[in-house]
Tab-separated table of C-alpha atoms in Angstrom:
chain	number	residue	atom	x	y	z
M	1049	MET	CA	-11.794	-72.918	-10.082
M	1050	GLU	CA	-11.890	-71.628	-6.563
M	1051	THR	CA	-9.957	-72.815	-3.775
M	1052	THR	CA	-12.825	-74.451	-2.059
M	1053	GLU	CA	-13.692	-76.791	-5.068
M	1054	TYR	CA	-10.058	-77.711	-5.276
M	1055	ILE	CA	-10.106	-78.470	-1.850
M	1056	ASP	CA	-13.246	-80.765	-2.241
M	1057	THR	CA	-11.741	-82.453	-5.252
M	1058	LEU	CA	-8.699	-83.521	-2.973
M	1059	ARG	CA	-11.249	-84.768	-0.275
M	1060	ARG	CA	-12.948	-86.957	-3.201
M	1061	GLU	CA	-9.766	-88.173	-4.902
M	1062	GLY	CA	-8.139	-89.053	-1.734
M	1063	GLU	CA	-11.042	-91.193	-0.438
M	1064	LEU	CA	-11.105	-92.857	-3.952
M	1065	LEU	CA	-7.214	-93.445	-4.062
M	1066	ALA	CA	-7.280	-95.086	-0.883
M	1067	ASP	CA	-10.307	-97.124	-1.568
M	1068	ALA	CA	-8.829	-98.422	-4.464
M	1069	ALA	CA	-5.418	-99.109	-3.267
M	1070	GLU	CA	-6.696	-100.995	-0.222
M	1071	ARG	CA	-8.771	-103.092	-2.338
M	1072	ALA	CA	-6.013	-103.763	-4.856
M	1073	GLY	CA	-3.626	-104.601	-2.309
M	1074	GLU	CA	-0.114	-103.263	-1.333
M	1075	HIS	CA	1.770	-105.593	-3.377
M	1076	ALA	CA	-0.158	-105.097	-6.739
M	1077	PRO	CA	1.668	-103.852	-9.754
M	1078	VAL	CA	0.338	-100.581	-11.109
M	1079	PRO	CA	0.199	-100.286	-14.976
M	1080	THR	CA	0.270	-96.817	-15.280
M	1081	CYS	CA	3.541	-96.468	-13.242
M	1082	PRO	CA	5.787	-99.405	-14.157
M	1083	GLY	CA	7.730	-100.817	-11.753
M	1084	TRP	CA	5.501	-99.737	-8.794
M	1085	THR	CA	3.433	-101.449	-6.373
M	1086	THR	CA	0.255	-100.013	-5.121
M	1087	GLY	CA	2.212	-99.574	-1.604
M	1088	ASP	CA	4.924	-97.476	-3.426
M	1089	LEU	CA	2.142	-95.611	-4.829
M	1090	VAL	CA	0.251	-94.723	-1.581
M	1091	ARG	CA	3.601	-94.094	0.294
M	1092	HIS	CA	4.664	-91.346	-2.564
M	1093	THR	CA	1.473	-89.588	-2.404
M	1094	SER	CA	1.322	-89.407	1.400
M	1095	THR	CA	4.606	-88.238	1.460
M	1096	PHE	CA	3.783	-85.371	-0.841
M	1097	HIS	CA	0.455	-84.806	1.065
M	1098	ARG	CA	2.758	-84.368	4.312
M	1099	TRP	CA	5.241	-82.068	2.578
M	1100	ALA	CA	2.442	-79.948	1.146
M	1101	ALA	CA	0.833	-79.354	4.878
M	1102	ARG	CA	4.121	-78.931	6.261
M	1103	ILE	CA	4.862	-75.889	3.914
M	1104	VAL	CA	1.381	-74.167	4.368
M	1105	ALA	CA	1.073	-74.963	7.952
M	1106	GLY	CA	4.522	-73.554	8.542
M	1107	SER	CA	4.374	-70.747	6.265
M	1108	LEU	CA	7.742	-72.037	5.045
M	1109	PRO	CA	9.606	-69.852	2.460
M	1110	GLY	CA	11.409	-72.580	0.700
M	1111	PRO	CA	12.240	-74.456	-1.522
M	1112	VAL	CA	11.608	-77.156	0.750
M	1113	PRO	CA	13.037	-80.416	0.068
M	1114	GLU	CA	10.723	-83.213	-0.417
M	1115	ASP	CA	11.871	-85.479	2.141
M	1116	PRO	CA	10.253	-88.601	2.727
M	1117	ALA	CA	7.856	-88.926	5.788
M	1118	PRO	CA	9.500	-90.515	8.606
M	1119	GLY	CA	8.073	-94.048	10.052
M	1120	VAL	CA	6.134	-94.972	6.755
M	1121	PRO	CA	4.081	-98.101	7.781
M	1122	THR	CA	3.713	-101.242	5.754
M	1123	GLY	CA	1.049	-103.865	5.798
M	1124	THR	CA	-2.619	-102.992	7.087
M	1125	ASP	CA	-1.161	-100.147	8.773
M	1126	LEU	CA	-0.377	-98.288	5.583
M	1127	TRP	CA	-3.987	-97.460	4.757
M	1128	PRO	CA	-4.810	-95.485	7.986
M	1129	TRP	CA	-1.587	-93.786	7.629
M	1130	PHE	CA	-2.326	-92.469	4.289
M	1131	ARG	CA	-5.788	-91.456	5.405
M	1132	ASP	CA	-4.420	-89.510	8.716
M	1133	GLY	CA	-2.115	-87.694	6.256
M	1134	HIS	CA	-4.814	-86.727	3.592
M	1135	ALA	CA	-7.172	-85.375	6.415
M	1136	ALA	CA	-4.358	-83.288	7.972
M	1137	LEU	CA	-3.802	-82.012	4.696
M	1138	LEU	CA	-7.202	-80.998	4.039
M	1139	ARG	CA	-7.325	-79.857	7.804
M	1140	THR	CA	-4.386	-77.516	7.141
M	1141	LEU	CA	-5.978	-76.040	3.737
M	1142	GLU	CA	-9.250	-75.375	5.299
M	1143	ALA	CA	-7.948	-73.596	8.393
M	1144	ALA	CA	-5.517	-71.429	6.063
M	1145	GLY	CA	-6.584	-67.949	5.253
M	1146	PRO	CA	-6.478	-66.334	1.674
M	1147	ALA	CA	-3.508	-64.387	2.864
M	1148	ALA	CA	-1.522	-67.548	3.691
M	1149	ASP	CA	2.161	-67.049	2.451
M	1150	CYS	CA	4.219	-69.625	1.856
M	1151	TRP	CA	6.661	-71.254	-0.874
M	1152	THR	CA	5.157	-72.240	-4.357
M	1153	PHE	CA	7.276	-73.666	-7.187
M	1154	LEU	CA	5.471	-73.103	-10.534
M	1155	PRO	CA	6.056	-69.999	-12.808
M	1156	GLY	CA	2.823	-67.937	-12.791
M	1157	ALA	CA	1.352	-69.757	-9.802
M	1158	PRO	CA	-1.627	-68.479	-8.041
M	1159	PRO	CA	-1.790	-67.127	-4.580
M	1160	PRO	CA	-0.154	-70.069	-2.192
M	1161	LEU	CA	-3.165	-71.345	-0.441
M	1162	THR	CA	-5.050	-71.912	-4.265
M	1163	PHE	CA	-1.646	-73.004	-5.774
M	1164	TRP	CA	-1.250	-75.772	-2.924
M	1165	ALA	CA	-4.868	-76.907	-3.093
M	1166	ARG	CA	-4.835	-76.944	-6.836
M	1167	ARG	CA	-1.543	-78.952	-6.772
M	1168	GLN	CA	-2.375	-81.511	-4.579
M	1169	ALA	CA	-5.933	-81.864	-5.961
M	1170	HIS	CA	-4.084	-82.801	-9.245
M	1171	GLU	CA	-1.449	-84.800	-7.823
M	1172	THR	CA	-3.868	-86.950	-5.930
M	1173	ALA	CA	-6.368	-87.346	-8.996
M	1174	VAL	CA	-3.438	-88.777	-11.318
M	1175	HIS	CA	-2.619	-90.996	-8.254
M	1176	ARG	CA	-6.097	-92.176	-7.793
M	1177	VAL	CA	-6.019	-92.985	-11.761
M	1178	ASP	CA	-3.041	-95.158	-10.837
M	1179	ALA	CA	-4.495	-96.900	-7.810
M	1180	GLU	CA	-7.634	-97.662	-9.669
M	1181	SER	CA	-5.508	-99.083	-12.685
M	1182	ALA	CA	-3.928	-101.499	-10.051
M	1183	ARG	CA	-7.436	-102.430	-8.723
M	1184	ARG	CA	-8.368	-103.689	-12.319
M	1185	GLY	CA	-11.435	-101.657	-12.395
M	1186	GLU	CA	-13.056	-99.277	-14.497
M	1187	LEU	CA	-11.921	-95.339	-14.017
M	1188	THR	CA	-14.050	-92.813	-11.887
M	1189	PRO	CA	-14.663	-90.054	-14.345
M	1190	LEU	CA	-12.966	-87.012	-13.797
M	1191	ASP	CA	-14.886	-83.534	-14.060
M	1192	ALA	CA	-14.054	-81.945	-17.603
M	1193	ALA	CA	-13.590	-78.723	-16.090
M	1194	PHE	CA	-11.076	-79.934	-13.402
M	1195	ALA	CA	-9.479	-81.981	-16.028
M	1196	ALA	CA	-8.830	-78.945	-18.177
M	1197	ASP	CA	-7.426	-77.044	-15.180
M	1198	GLY	CA	-5.160	-79.665	-14.752
M	1199	ILE	CA	-3.720	-79.403	-18.643
M	1200	ASP	CA	-3.350	-75.767	-18.100
M	1201	GLU	CA	-1.151	-76.364	-14.874
M	1202	LEU	CA	1.062	-79.055	-16.596
M	1203	LEU	CA	1.324	-76.990	-19.785
M	1204	THR	CA	1.787	-73.428	-18.445
M	1205	GLY	CA	3.372	-74.302	-14.952
M	1206	PHE	CA	5.104	-77.491	-15.103
M	1207	HIS	CA	6.790	-77.030	-18.921
M	1208	ALA	CA	7.357	-73.457	-18.398
M	1209	ARG	CA	10.464	-74.238	-16.097
M	1210	THR	CA	13.833	-74.452	-17.711
M	1211	ARG	CA	13.802	-78.238	-16.386
M	1212	SER	CA	11.412	-79.190	-19.201
M	1213	ARG	CA	13.089	-81.466	-21.496
M	1214	VAL	CA	10.788	-80.824	-24.456
M	1215	ARG	CA	12.765	-79.245	-27.442
M	1216	THR	CA	12.798	-79.139	-31.169
M	1217	GLU	CA	15.478	-78.608	-33.621
M	1218	ARG	CA	13.201	-75.905	-35.276
M	1219	PRO	CA	10.283	-74.035	-33.844
M	1220	ARG	CA	7.618	-76.065	-33.822
M	1221	THR	CA	3.585	-75.777	-32.613
M	1222	LEU	CA	1.647	-78.297	-30.683
M	1223	ARG	CA	-2.069	-77.431	-30.257
M	1224	VAL	CA	-4.107	-79.131	-27.432
M	1225	ARG	CA	-7.608	-78.943	-28.060
M	1226	PRO	CA	-10.376	-80.418	-25.422
M	1227	THR	CA	-13.633	-81.027	-27.337
M	1228	ASP	CA	-16.204	-81.228	-24.095
M	1229	THR	CA	-15.451	-77.874	-22.561
M	1230	ASP	CA	-17.502	-75.372	-24.199
M	1231	THR	CA	-16.291	-72.348	-22.531
M	1232	GLY	CA	-12.808	-74.067	-21.679
M	1233	PRO	CA	-9.366	-73.154	-23.275
M	1234	VAL	CA	-7.375	-74.588	-26.090
M	1235	TRP	CA	-3.850	-74.226	-25.617
M	1236	THR	CA	-1.031	-73.481	-28.424
M	1237	VAL	CA	2.301	-74.583	-27.140
M	1238	ARG	CA	5.462	-73.443	-29.087
M	1239	LEU	CA	8.304	-75.346	-29.186
M	1240	SER	CA	12.060	-74.332	-29.737
M	1241	ALA	CA	15.472	-75.554	-29.580
M	1242	ASP	CA	16.789	-73.356	-26.569
M	1243	ALA	CA	13.958	-72.546	-24.535
M	1244	PRO	CA	11.224	-74.471	-22.600
M	1245	PRO	CA	7.839	-74.599	-24.071
M	1246	ARG	CA	5.760	-71.683	-24.168
M	1247	ALA	CA	2.035	-72.451	-23.751
M	1248	GLU	CA	-0.686	-69.932	-24.631
M	1249	ARG	CA	-4.290	-69.904	-23.996
M	1250	SER	CA	-5.206	-69.396	-27.573
M	1251	ALA	CA	-6.001	-71.474	-30.822
M	1252	ASP	CA	-4.871	-68.523	-33.068
M	1253	GLY	CA	-2.460	-69.211	-35.958
M	1254	PRO	CA	-1.632	-72.729	-37.459
M	1255	ALA	CA	-0.415	-75.696	-35.490
M	1256	ASP	CA	1.811	-78.111	-36.806
M	1257	CYS	CA	0.441	-81.085	-34.831
M	1258	GLU	CA	-3.117	-81.081	-32.622
M	1259	LEU	CA	-4.160	-83.307	-29.889
M	1260	SER	CA	-7.724	-83.264	-29.561
M	1261	GLY	CA	-10.437	-85.170	-27.302
M	1262	PRO	CA	-12.363	-85.150	-24.072
M	1263	ALA	CA	-10.470	-83.055	-21.358
M	1264	GLN	CA	-10.078	-86.196	-19.203
M	1265	THR	CA	-8.481	-88.112	-21.882
M	1266	LEU	CA	-6.047	-85.427	-22.789
M	1267	TYR	CA	-5.437	-84.784	-19.028
M	1268	LEU	CA	-4.169	-88.396	-18.461
M	1269	LEU	CA	-2.389	-88.517	-21.712
M	1270	LEU	CA	-0.292	-85.379	-21.135
M	1271	TRP	CA	0.307	-87.116	-17.746
M	1272	ASN	CA	1.521	-90.301	-19.803
M	1273	ARG	CA	-1.246	-92.236	-18.348
M	1274	LEU	CA	-3.046	-93.309	-21.694
M	1275	PRO	CA	-1.576	-93.928	-24.903
M	1276	LEU	CA	-1.082	-91.429	-27.677
M	1277	ASP	CA	-3.821	-93.014	-29.951
M	1278	ALA	CA	-6.337	-92.278	-27.024
M	1279	ALA	CA	-6.522	-88.575	-28.704
M	1280	ALA	CA	-7.141	-87.627	-31.997
M	1281	VAL	CA	-3.663	-86.383	-33.455
M	1282	THR	CA	-3.923	-84.637	-36.497
M	1283	GLY	CA	-0.746	-83.044	-38.349
M	1284	ASP	CA	2.972	-84.138	-37.706
M	1285	ARG	CA	2.486	-87.280	-35.490
M	1286	ALA	CA	6.412	-86.909	-34.982
M	1287	LEU	CA	5.828	-83.805	-33.057
M	1288	ALA	CA	3.406	-85.773	-30.648
M	1289	ASP	CA	5.500	-88.554	-30.312
M	1290	LEU	CA	8.452	-86.134	-29.314
M	1291	TRP	CA	6.226	-84.451	-26.650
M	1292	ARG	CA	5.152	-87.939	-25.362
M	1293	ARG	CA	9.034	-88.933	-25.172
M	1294	THR	CA	10.488	-86.006	-23.425
M	1295	SER	CA	7.606	-84.366	-21.358
M	1296	GLY	CA	7.758	-86.834	-18.280
M	1297	ILE	CA	7.711	-84.728	-15.189
M	1298	GLY	CA	10.261	-86.070	-12.659
């Protein structure tokens, strides 16, 4: 995807999140984030919007602590505060040129501007789903190509870091196969006891377990927003269960 597409998606997802959260109310529980209210969700997301904008605008070399934004409001002031932070992030990304240079934090990351536009688009999309779950309405569909891109970021970025907790006693292979992206990738994830998962954009070779389904379903499942049974699981289900238990991103 192009940087401008990520920014457009970030704009749409932030607007949808704000609308769903405001309709749900600040104190509504968020089923997909047990223990959180909608207010917690909005404050968390906007803190990360402001964090990303600060990094890009200041060309900060990092690592930059994820400090909570000061003066976080409650009540009816919460919604305009969120929208102001979202709009400021959009302006920052749109004003930055392709040569923007700042800290990024995932292995194999694209250039910084694309990295932050992508990361915040996916951060906001997942939390928009959370807000819509609190609102108790139907979920707004995600574009299949965007969902597949988010799977790629999760598998080849987040879980390539040493902090990934997914380990197996012996080498195992998990395949993730979207069924609605004709030209999109399939991922083969190699697991072991002493290294983080190694995800390849390939369907070559056998797999011990395969998760398949629409890209949106797999995206939300891998981000722990849908149960495992939302996808088709073939092969060794215990491997899928292990991934589910240990793959949460902190």
